[in-house]
Amino acid sequence: MNKQLYIEDIQSLFDDVQRSKIFEDQKMMTDAVPLFPVTQINTEYENQKKLNGFNLKEFVLSHFDFLSTKISIQRETLLPIDEHIEKLWDELTRTSYEEKGTLLKLPKPYVVPGGRFNEFFYWDSYFIMLGLKVSGRVEMMENIIENCSYLIQNFGFVPNGSRTHFLSRSQPPYFSLMLDLLCETTQEENIYARYHDTLEKEYAFWMNGIKKLEKGKSIKRVVKTIDGDILNRYYDAENEPRPESYLIDIEDNENAGEEFYRNIRSACESGWDFSSRWFADGEKIQTIEILNLTEVDLNCLLWHLENTLAKSSKLQNLAEKEDYYSGRAASRRQMINKYFWDQNSGTYRDYHIVKNTKTQSEHIAALYPLFLELADKEQAESVAEILERKFLHPGGLVATTRNSGQQWDFPNAWAPYQWLGFKAMKNYGFDDIAERIKNNWCSNVERVYHNTGKLMEKYNAVDTETIAGGGEYPNQDGFGWTNGVYLILKNN
C-alpha cells in the first residue's frame, strides 16, 4: 500500500507506541508505512489490545513496514576523505516517486543528510549543494531546486522535511540562495525568471497575516513592532508534541510555560533545535520563548528573498513588481540595522518583541548580515573581532558562547556556520580569520574521519580529542552538510 499517512490517522496506536518505548528511536514509528488500510489497522488494534498476551511491538511489526533507513557505510580501507565523500553522494541519494506512509512524494532524486533518513530536508540541502557544485554534480543541484519548487507549488512552502508531520513548519528560507548557487555554477540567469512564481509563493507564506497585523502584535510568522515596522519570526502552526520526539516533548512539557509545544516546534523551524538562544533563562528548555523573538538570520534571509524577487522581476520587465520588492528589501535592510544591531556590544542580536529590547544571547547567527553584505565596515570589524575572540576555537566556530548541554550551543561547531563565517570574513577582507576558520574546522573533520571513518553532523570545536555529542539522536553515518561544506572550503 502506498497511501499517504498522517499521524493523526493512527493517533491512539501512535500514542501508545511512543509512550511504551518499544522502539529505541521515536522516529521509527513516524517513518512506518501501513501494510493495510488505516481503518482496518485501527479496528484490529482496538480489538486486540484488550486480549491477554497482546504484544504491542509484534502488532506494529506485523501491520507496518519500516523502510530501510539505517545504512552503515563500511570501506575495506580508509579512502582519502574527498574520495569517501564522492562515494557518499550516491549512498545518500534517495527517491520518493510515490507516497509511502508519512513520506511525501517528490519528482526528483535528492541527497539526505545521513543514514537515519529517507526524507529530504530544506536548509541542509543548500549546504549539500555547495559540495555538489565542487563535485560537478549539477543535475543533482537542479534536482534539489526542482524538489523545493514542487513542495512550494503544492504546499506553499518547503517543509522542514518531506513528511506529513512536518507540514506545519518550514526551515530557514534558502531557496533564493539555492538559485544564486545554481546561477553561479551554470551562468544561466534565466533561472530567476523560471522560478519567479515559486519565489513569490514562498514569500507569501512567510508574509501571511501581514494585512491584519496591529502594532506590537504577531500573526503566524509576521511581526509588527510598536513602531509599526514589519519583521518576521519562526513559527509552527501546531501546539502538540512533535511526533518524531513525542515522549521527549511530553516529559519536557512538565513545569513548562504556555504554548511550550509550539515554541519547541518553532525552534525546529529555525534549524536550531535546540539552543540557549531561545531560553528565557538561558539554561532550561522549559523556558523556551522563541515565539517572543524576531531573529537576525531569518530577516536577513528574507531580505535576500525580497532582493531576488526584485531581480527576477527586473529580468522580466515587471516594473511594478520590481519597485515593490526593491522597496520591501530596502525597508528590511533598515530594520535589520535598527532592531538587530547592538551598538553597546558591537554585534547583532535577536530582538524580543514583547520586552522591546535586544536579547542577551551571543550567537553565531550574527554572521548573517556579513554573509549577505548588509553590514557596514565598522559593524563588520566589530563582529569579526568578537568572532575571533569568542567563537573561533581550535576545531572551528562554536554556535554560542553558553554551554547549556543543548546541541546548538558551546562547544559544538556546525558545518553551515563554518561556511557562513568563512564567506562573511572574506566579504569584508578579513582573509586571515577566514583561513583560520577553514583550517581549524577542516582539520577537525579530517581528524575525526581518520579516527572513525565517518563524517559527523557536528564537531566539538574546543576539545579536539573528542567527537561532539548532544542532541536528540546518535551521530549518523553521513553527513550531508558536513560533506558539502568541507568540499567547498577545501576548494576555496
Coordinates of C-alpha atoms in Angstrom, one line a residue:
M1 CA 0.0 0.0 0.0
N2 CA 1.2 3.5 -0.8
K3 CA -1.5 5.6 0.9
Q4 CA -0.3 8.8 2.4
L5 CA -0.3 8.6 6.2
Y6 CA -0.9 11.4 8.7
I7 CA 0.0 10.6 12.3
E8 CA -3.5 11.7 13.4
D9 CA -4.9 8.8 11.4
I10 CA -3.4 6.4 13.9
Q11 CA -3.2 8.7 16.9
S12 CA -4.3 6.2 19.6
L13 CA -1.9 3.5 18.4
F14 CA 0.9 6.0 17.8
D15 CA 0.5 7.5 21.3
D16 CA 0.7 4.0 22.9
V17 CA 3.7 3.0 20.8
Q18 CA 5.7 6.2 21.6
R19 CA 4.8 6.1 25.3
S20 CA 5.7 2.4 25.7
K21 CA 9.2 2.9 24.2
I22 CA 9.1 -0.3 22.2
F23 CA 11.5 1.3 19.8
E24 CA 14.8 2.8 20.9
D25 CA 14.3 5.7 18.4
Q26 CA 11.0 7.7 18.5
K27 CA 11.5 8.4 14.8
M28 CA 10.9 4.7 13.9
M29 CA 7.1 5.0 14.3
T30 CA 6.8 8.3 12.4
D31 CA 8.5 6.6 9.4
A32 CA 6.3 3.5 9.4
V33 CA 4.4 2.5 6.2
P34 CA 1.0 0.9 6.8
L35 CA 0.7 -2.6 5.2
F36 CA -3.2 -2.5 5.4
P37 CA -5.8 0.3 5.2
V38 CA -5.5 2.5 8.3
T39 CA -9.1 2.0 9.3
Q40 CA -8.5 -1.8 9.4
I41 CA -5.3 -1.4 11.5
N42 CA -7.1 0.9 14.0
T43 CA -10.1 -1.5 14.3
E44 CA -7.8 -4.6 14.8
Y45 CA -5.7 -2.7 17.3
E46 CA -8.7 -1.6 19.4
N47 CA -10.0 -5.2 19.4
Q48 CA -6.7 -7.0 20.0
K49 CA -5.1 -4.7 22.6
K50 CA -7.7 -5.9 25.2
L51 CA -6.8 -9.6 24.8
N52 CA -4.5 -11.4 27.2
G53 CA -1.0 -11.8 25.9
F54 CA -1.3 -8.9 23.4
N55 CA 2.2 -7.8 22.3
L56 CA 2.3 -4.2 21.0
K57 CA 5.6 -4.5 19.3
E58 CA 4.6 -7.7 17.4
F59 CA 1.3 -6.0 16.4
V60 CA 3.2 -3.0 15.0
L61 CA 5.8 -5.1 13.1
S62 CA 3.1 -7.2 11.5
H63 CA 1.0 -4.2 10.4
F64 CA 3.7 -1.7 9.2
D65 CA 6.7 -1.8 7.0
F66 CA 9.8 0.1 8.1
L67 CA 11.8 1.3 5.1
S68 CA 15.5 0.6 5.5
T69 CA 16.9 3.9 6.8
K70 CA 20.0 2.7 8.8
I71 CA 22.9 2.5 6.4
S72 CA 26.3 1.7 7.7
I73 CA 29.0 2.7 5.3
Q74 CA 31.9 0.3 5.6
R75 CA 35.0 0.7 3.5
E76 CA 37.6 -2.0 3.1
T77 CA 40.3 0.6 3.5
L78 CA 40.1 4.2 4.7
L79 CA 39.8 6.2 1.5
P80 CA 41.1 9.7 1.2
I81 CA 38.4 11.9 2.6
D82 CA 37.4 13.5 -0.8
E83 CA 37.0 10.1 -2.4
H84 CA 34.9 8.9 0.6
I85 CA 32.6 11.9 0.1
E86 CA 32.3 11.2 -3.7
K87 CA 31.0 7.7 -2.8
L88 CA 28.7 9.2 -0.2
W89 CA 26.8 11.3 -2.7
D90 CA 25.5 8.1 -4.3
E91 CA 24.9 6.3 -1.0
L92 CA 22.9 9.2 0.5
T93 CA 20.8 9.6 -2.6
R94 CA 17.1 8.7 -2.3
T95 CA 14.0 8.8 -4.4
S96 CA 10.4 9.1 -3.3
Y97 CA 8.3 9.0 -6.5
E98 CA 5.2 7.8 -4.7
E99 CA 3.7 8.4 -1.2
K100 CA 5.0 5.9 1.4
G101 CA 3.5 6.3 4.8
T102 CA 4.4 9.8 6.1
L103 CA 6.9 10.3 3.3
L104 CA 5.8 12.9 0.7
K105 CA 6.4 12.1 -3.0
L106 CA 9.0 14.2 -4.8
P107 CA 9.6 14.5 -8.6
K108 CA 13.4 14.2 -8.5
P109 CA 16.1 12.2 -6.6
Y110 CA 17.7 14.0 -3.6
V111 CA 20.5 13.7 -1.1
V112 CA 19.6 13.0 2.6
P113 CA 21.7 14.3 5.5
G114 CA 22.7 10.9 6.9
G115 CA 22.0 7.2 7.2
R116 CA 19.0 7.6 9.5
F117 CA 16.9 9.5 7.0
N118 CA 14.8 8.8 3.9
E119 CA 13.3 12.3 3.8
F120 CA 14.5 15.5 2.1
F121 CA 15.5 18.4 4.4
Y122 CA 15.3 22.0 3.4
W123 CA 18.2 24.1 4.7
D124 CA 20.5 21.1 4.8
S125 CA 20.1 20.8 1.1
Y126 CA 21.7 24.2 0.4
F127 CA 24.9 23.2 2.1
I128 CA 24.8 19.9 0.4
M129 CA 24.6 21.8 -2.9
L130 CA 27.8 23.6 -2.1
G131 CA 29.6 20.3 -2.2
L132 CA 27.7 19.0 -5.2
K133 CA 28.9 22.1 -7.1
V134 CA 32.6 21.2 -6.3
S135 CA 31.9 17.6 -7.4
G136 CA 30.4 18.7 -10.7
R137 CA 27.0 17.2 -9.9
V138 CA 25.0 19.9 -11.5
E139 CA 22.0 17.7 -12.2
M140 CA 21.5 16.9 -8.5
M141 CA 21.7 20.6 -7.7
E142 CA 18.9 21.1 -10.2
N143 CA 17.0 18.2 -8.7
I144 CA 17.1 19.8 -5.2
I145 CA 15.8 23.1 -6.6
E146 CA 13.0 21.2 -8.6
N147 CA 12.0 19.4 -5.4
C148 CA 11.9 22.6 -3.4
S149 CA 9.8 24.2 -6.2
Y150 CA 7.4 21.2 -6.2
L151 CA 6.9 21.5 -2.5
I152 CA 6.3 25.3 -2.6
Q153 CA 3.9 24.9 -5.5
N154 CA 2.0 22.1 -3.7
F155 CA 2.1 23.2 -0.1
G156 CA 3.0 26.9 -0.3
F157 CA 6.4 26.4 1.4
V158 CA 9.3 23.9 1.8
P159 CA 8.5 21.8 4.9
N160 CA 11.2 21.2 7.5
G161 CA 11.4 17.7 5.9
S162 CA 9.4 15.9 3.3
R163 CA 7.0 14.1 5.7
T164 CA 3.4 14.8 6.5
H165 CA 4.1 15.6 10.2
F166 CA 6.4 18.5 9.0
L167 CA 3.6 20.2 7.1
S168 CA 3.1 22.8 9.9
R169 CA 6.6 24.4 9.6
S170 CA 9.4 25.2 7.2
Q171 CA 13.1 25.8 7.8
P172 CA 15.4 28.8 7.2
P173 CA 14.3 30.0 3.7
Y174 CA 17.3 29.2 1.5
F175 CA 15.5 28.7 -1.9
S176 CA 16.7 32.1 -3.3
L177 CA 20.2 31.3 -2.3
M178 CA 20.0 28.0 -4.0
L179 CA 19.1 29.8 -7.2
D180 CA 22.2 32.0 -6.8
L181 CA 24.3 29.0 -6.4
L182 CA 23.0 27.3 -9.5
C183 CA 23.3 30.5 -11.5
E184 CA 27.0 30.8 -10.4
T185 CA 27.5 27.3 -11.5
T186 CA 25.7 27.3 -14.9
Q187 CA 25.8 31.0 -15.7
E188 CA 22.1 30.8 -16.7
E189 CA 20.5 34.0 -15.4
N190 CA 17.1 32.9 -16.7
I191 CA 16.9 30.6 -13.6
Y192 CA 15.4 33.5 -11.7
A193 CA 12.6 34.1 -14.2
R194 CA 11.9 30.4 -14.4
Y195 CA 11.2 30.2 -10.6
H196 CA 9.8 33.7 -10.1
D197 CA 6.3 32.3 -9.3
T198 CA 7.9 29.9 -6.8
L199 CA 9.8 32.7 -5.1
E200 CA 6.6 34.7 -4.8
K201 CA 4.7 31.8 -3.3
E202 CA 7.4 31.2 -0.7
Y203 CA 7.4 34.9 0.1
A204 CA 3.6 34.9 0.6
F205 CA 4.0 32.0 3.1
W206 CA 6.4 33.9 5.2
M207 CA 4.3 37.2 5.0
N208 CA 1.0 35.5 5.6
G209 CA -1.0 37.6 8.1
I210 CA 0.6 41.0 7.4
K211 CA -2.7 42.7 6.3
K212 CA -4.4 42.1 9.7
L213 CA -1.5 43.0 11.9
E214 CA -1.7 45.6 14.6
K215 CA 1.3 47.4 16.2
G216 CA 3.0 45.3 18.8
K217 CA 1.4 42.1 17.6
S218 CA 2.4 39.0 15.8
I219 CA 0.4 36.7 13.4
K220 CA 2.0 33.4 12.4
R221 CA 5.5 34.4 11.0
V222 CA 4.9 38.2 10.8
V223 CA 5.6 40.7 13.5
K224 CA 4.7 44.4 13.6
T225 CA 6.7 46.3 16.2
I226 CA 5.3 49.0 18.4
D227 CA 6.9 51.5 15.9
G228 CA 4.9 49.8 13.1
D229 CA 7.9 48.1 11.5
I230 CA 7.5 44.7 9.8
L231 CA 9.8 41.8 10.7
N232 CA 9.5 38.1 10.8
R233 CA 9.8 35.2 13.3
Y234 CA 9.9 31.5 13.2
Y235 CA 6.6 29.8 13.9
D236 CA 4.8 26.5 13.8
A237 CA 1.0 26.2 13.4
E238 CA 0.6 23.2 15.7
N239 CA 0.7 23.2 19.5
E240 CA 1.2 19.4 20.1
P241 CA 4.2 17.2 20.8
R242 CA 6.4 16.6 17.8
P243 CA 5.7 13.0 16.5
E244 CA 9.4 12.4 15.9
S245 CA 10.3 13.4 19.5
Y246 CA 6.9 12.6 21.1
L247 CA 7.8 11.4 24.5
I248 CA 10.7 13.8 25.0
D249 CA 8.3 16.7 24.4
I250 CA 5.7 15.4 26.8
E251 CA 8.3 14.9 29.5
D252 CA 9.9 18.4 28.9
N253 CA 6.4 20.0 29.0
E254 CA 6.1 19.4 32.7
N255 CA 6.6 22.7 34.5
A256 CA 6.9 24.5 31.2
G257 CA 5.4 27.8 30.1
E258 CA 2.4 28.4 27.8
E259 CA 2.5 27.1 24.3
F260 CA 5.5 25.0 25.1
Y261 CA 4.9 22.7 22.2
R262 CA 4.5 25.5 19.7
N263 CA 7.7 27.1 20.9
I264 CA 9.6 23.8 20.6
R265 CA 8.2 23.3 17.0
S266 CA 9.0 26.9 16.1
A267 CA 12.6 26.4 17.2
C268 CA 12.7 23.4 14.8
E269 CA 11.7 25.8 12.0
S270 CA 14.8 27.8 12.8
G271 CA 17.0 24.8 12.4
W272 CA 18.5 25.4 15.9
D273 CA 16.8 22.6 17.8
F274 CA 17.8 23.4 20.5
S275 CA 19.8 26.2 21.9
S276 CA 20.0 28.5 24.9
R277 CA 19.5 31.2 22.3
W278 CA 15.7 30.5 22.7
F279 CA 15.6 30.1 26.5
A280 CA 14.4 33.0 28.8
D281 CA 16.8 31.8 31.5
G282 CA 19.5 30.7 29.1
E283 CA 19.5 27.3 30.7
K284 CA 16.4 25.2 30.7
I285 CA 14.3 24.2 27.7
Q286 CA 11.1 24.7 29.8
T287 CA 11.7 28.5 29.5
I288 CA 11.8 28.4 25.7
E289 CA 10.2 31.6 24.2
I290 CA 11.1 31.7 20.5
L291 CA 7.6 33.0 19.8
N292 CA 8.5 36.2 21.6
L293 CA 11.5 36.8 19.4
T294 CA 12.3 38.0 15.9
E295 CA 15.6 36.7 14.5
V296 CA 18.5 38.3 12.7
D297 CA 19.2 35.2 10.5
L298 CA 15.6 34.9 9.3
N299 CA 15.2 38.6 8.5
C300 CA 18.5 38.6 6.5
L301 CA 17.3 35.5 4.5
L302 CA 14.0 37.2 3.8
W303 CA 15.9 40.4 2.7
H304 CA 17.7 38.1 0.2
L305 CA 14.4 36.7 -0.9
E306 CA 13.0 40.2 -1.5
N307 CA 16.1 41.2 -3.3
T308 CA 16.0 38.1 -5.5
L309 CA 12.3 38.8 -6.3
A310 CA 13.2 42.4 -7.3
K311 CA 16.0 40.9 -9.6
S312 CA 13.7 38.3 -11.2
S313 CA 11.0 41.0 -11.7
K314 CA 13.5 43.3 -13.4
L315 CA 14.7 40.4 -15.7
Q316 CA 11.1 40.0 -16.9
N317 CA 10.4 43.8 -17.2
L318 CA 7.8 43.7 -14.4
A319 CA 8.5 47.3 -13.3
E320 CA 5.7 47.5 -10.7
K321 CA 6.8 44.3 -9.0
E322 CA 10.4 45.3 -9.2
D323 CA 9.6 48.6 -7.4
Y324 CA 7.5 46.7 -4.8
Y325 CA 10.1 44.1 -3.9
S326 CA 13.0 46.6 -4.1
G327 CA 11.1 48.8 -1.6
R328 CA 10.5 45.8 0.7
A329 CA 14.2 44.9 0.6
A330 CA 15.3 48.4 1.3
S331 CA 12.9 48.7 4.2
R332 CA 14.0 45.4 5.7
R333 CA 17.7 46.4 5.4
Q334 CA 17.0 49.4 7.6
M335 CA 15.0 47.3 10.0
I336 CA 17.9 44.8 10.3
N337 CA 20.1 47.6 11.4
K338 CA 17.5 49.2 13.7
Y339 CA 16.4 46.1 15.5
F340 CA 19.3 43.7 15.5
W341 CA 22.5 45.8 15.6
D342 CA 23.5 46.3 19.2
Q343 CA 25.9 49.3 19.4
N344 CA 26.7 48.6 23.1
S345 CA 28.2 45.1 22.5
G346 CA 29.2 45.7 18.9
T347 CA 27.3 42.7 17.4
Y348 CA 24.0 41.6 16.1
R349 CA 21.4 40.1 18.4
D350 CA 17.8 38.8 18.2
Y351 CA 15.0 41.2 19.3
H352 CA 12.4 40.5 22.0
I353 CA 9.2 41.7 20.6
V354 CA 7.3 41.7 23.9
K355 CA 10.0 43.4 26.0
N356 CA 11.1 45.6 23.0
T357 CA 14.7 45.0 23.7
K358 CA 17.6 43.0 22.2
T359 CA 18.2 39.6 23.7
Q360 CA 21.3 38.7 25.7
S361 CA 22.3 35.5 23.8
E362 CA 25.7 35.7 22.0
H363 CA 25.3 33.5 18.9
I364 CA 26.9 32.8 15.5
A365 CA 23.8 33.9 13.6
A366 CA 25.2 37.4 14.0
L367 CA 27.2 36.4 10.9
Y368 CA 24.3 36.7 8.5
P369 CA 24.5 40.5 7.9
L370 CA 28.1 40.0 6.9
F371 CA 27.4 36.8 4.9
L372 CA 24.9 38.8 2.8
E373 CA 26.9 42.0 2.9
L374 CA 24.4 44.1 4.8
A375 CA 26.8 45.3 7.5
D376 CA 28.9 48.5 7.1
K377 CA 32.7 48.4 7.5
E378 CA 32.7 49.4 11.2
Q379 CA 30.0 46.8 12.1
A380 CA 31.9 44.1 10.2
E381 CA 35.1 45.0 12.0
S382 CA 33.4 44.7 15.4
V383 CA 31.7 41.4 14.6
A384 CA 35.0 40.0 13.2
E385 CA 36.8 41.0 16.4
I386 CA 34.2 39.3 18.6
L387 CA 34.1 36.2 16.3
E388 CA 37.9 35.8 16.6
R389 CA 37.9 36.3 20.4
K390 CA 34.8 34.4 21.5
F391 CA 33.7 32.0 18.8
L392 CA 36.8 30.8 17.0
H393 CA 38.4 27.7 18.6
P394 CA 40.9 25.1 17.6
G395 CA 38.1 23.0 16.0
G396 CA 36.1 25.7 14.3
L397 CA 33.4 28.3 15.1
V398 CA 31.0 27.5 18.0
A399 CA 27.3 28.2 17.8
T400 CA 27.0 30.2 21.0
T401 CA 29.2 31.2 24.0
R402 CA 27.0 29.4 26.5
N403 CA 27.4 25.7 27.5
S404 CA 23.8 24.6 28.2
G405 CA 24.2 21.0 27.1
Q406 CA 22.0 21.7 24.1
Q407 CA 23.4 20.7 20.7
W408 CA 23.2 24.2 19.2
D409 CA 25.4 25.6 22.0
F410 CA 29.0 25.8 23.0
P411 CA 31.2 23.8 22.4
N412 CA 29.7 22.4 19.2
A413 CA 30.7 23.6 15.7
W414 CA 28.2 23.1 12.9
A415 CA 29.1 22.9 9.2
P416 CA 26.7 25.7 7.9
Y417 CA 28.3 28.3 10.1
Q418 CA 31.9 27.5 9.1
W419 CA 30.9 28.4 5.5
L420 CA 28.9 31.4 6.6
G421 CA 31.9 32.5 8.8
F422 CA 34.4 32.0 6.0
K423 CA 32.3 33.9 3.4
A424 CA 31.5 36.6 5.9
M425 CA 35.1 37.3 6.7
K426 CA 36.1 37.1 3.0
N427 CA 33.4 39.6 2.1
Y428 CA 35.0 42.2 4.3
G429 CA 38.6 41.4 3.7
F430 CA 39.4 39.6 6.9
D431 CA 41.2 36.9 5.0
D432 CA 43.4 35.7 7.9
I433 CA 40.3 35.0 10.1
A434 CA 38.6 33.3 7.1
E435 CA 41.6 31.0 6.6
R436 CA 41.8 30.1 10.3
I437 CA 38.1 29.2 10.3
K438 CA 38.6 27.0 7.3
N439 CA 41.8 25.3 8.6
N440 CA 40.6 24.8 12.2
W441 CA 37.3 23.1 11.2
C442 CA 38.6 21.1 8.2
S443 CA 41.5 19.8 10.4
N444 CA 38.9 18.7 13.0
V445 CA 36.8 17.0 10.3
E446 CA 39.9 15.2 9.0
R447 CA 41.0 14.1 12.4
V448 CA 37.6 12.6 13.3
Y449 CA 37.4 10.9 9.9
H450 CA 40.9 9.4 10.3
N451 CA 39.8 8.0 13.7
T452 CA 36.3 6.8 12.9
G453 CA 36.0 6.6 9.1
K454 CA 32.9 8.9 9.4
L455 CA 31.9 12.5 8.7
M456 CA 29.7 13.8 11.6
E457 CA 26.7 16.1 11.8
K458 CA 28.6 18.4 14.3
Y459 CA 32.0 18.6 16.0
N460 CA 33.5 19.7 19.3
A461 CA 35.3 22.9 18.5
V462 CA 37.1 23.1 21.8
D463 CA 38.2 19.6 22.8
T464 CA 39.7 18.3 19.5
E465 CA 40.4 15.0 21.1
T466 CA 36.7 14.0 21.2
I467 CA 33.7 13.7 18.9
A468 CA 30.9 16.2 19.6
G469 CA 27.8 14.9 21.3
G470 CA 24.4 16.1 22.4
G471 CA 21.1 16.2 20.5
E472 CA 18.1 14.0 20.1
Y473 CA 19.6 11.0 18.3
P474 CA 23.0 9.3 17.9
N475 CA 25.6 10.5 15.4
Q476 CA 24.7 9.4 11.9
D477 CA 26.7 8.0 9.0
G478 CA 26.9 10.8 6.5
F479 CA 26.8 13.7 6.9
G480 CA 25.3 15.8 4.1
W481 CA 26.1 19.4 5.1
T482 CA 29.5 18.4 6.5
N483 CA 30.4 16.8 3.2
G484 CA 29.3 19.8 1.3
V485 CA 31.0 22.5 3.4
Y486 CA 34.2 20.5 3.7
L487 CA 34.5 20.3 -0.1
I488 CA 33.7 23.9 -0.7
L489 CA 36.1 25.1 1.9
K490 CA 38.9 22.9 0.7
N491 CA 38.4 24.3 -2.8
N492 CA 38.4 28.0 -1.7

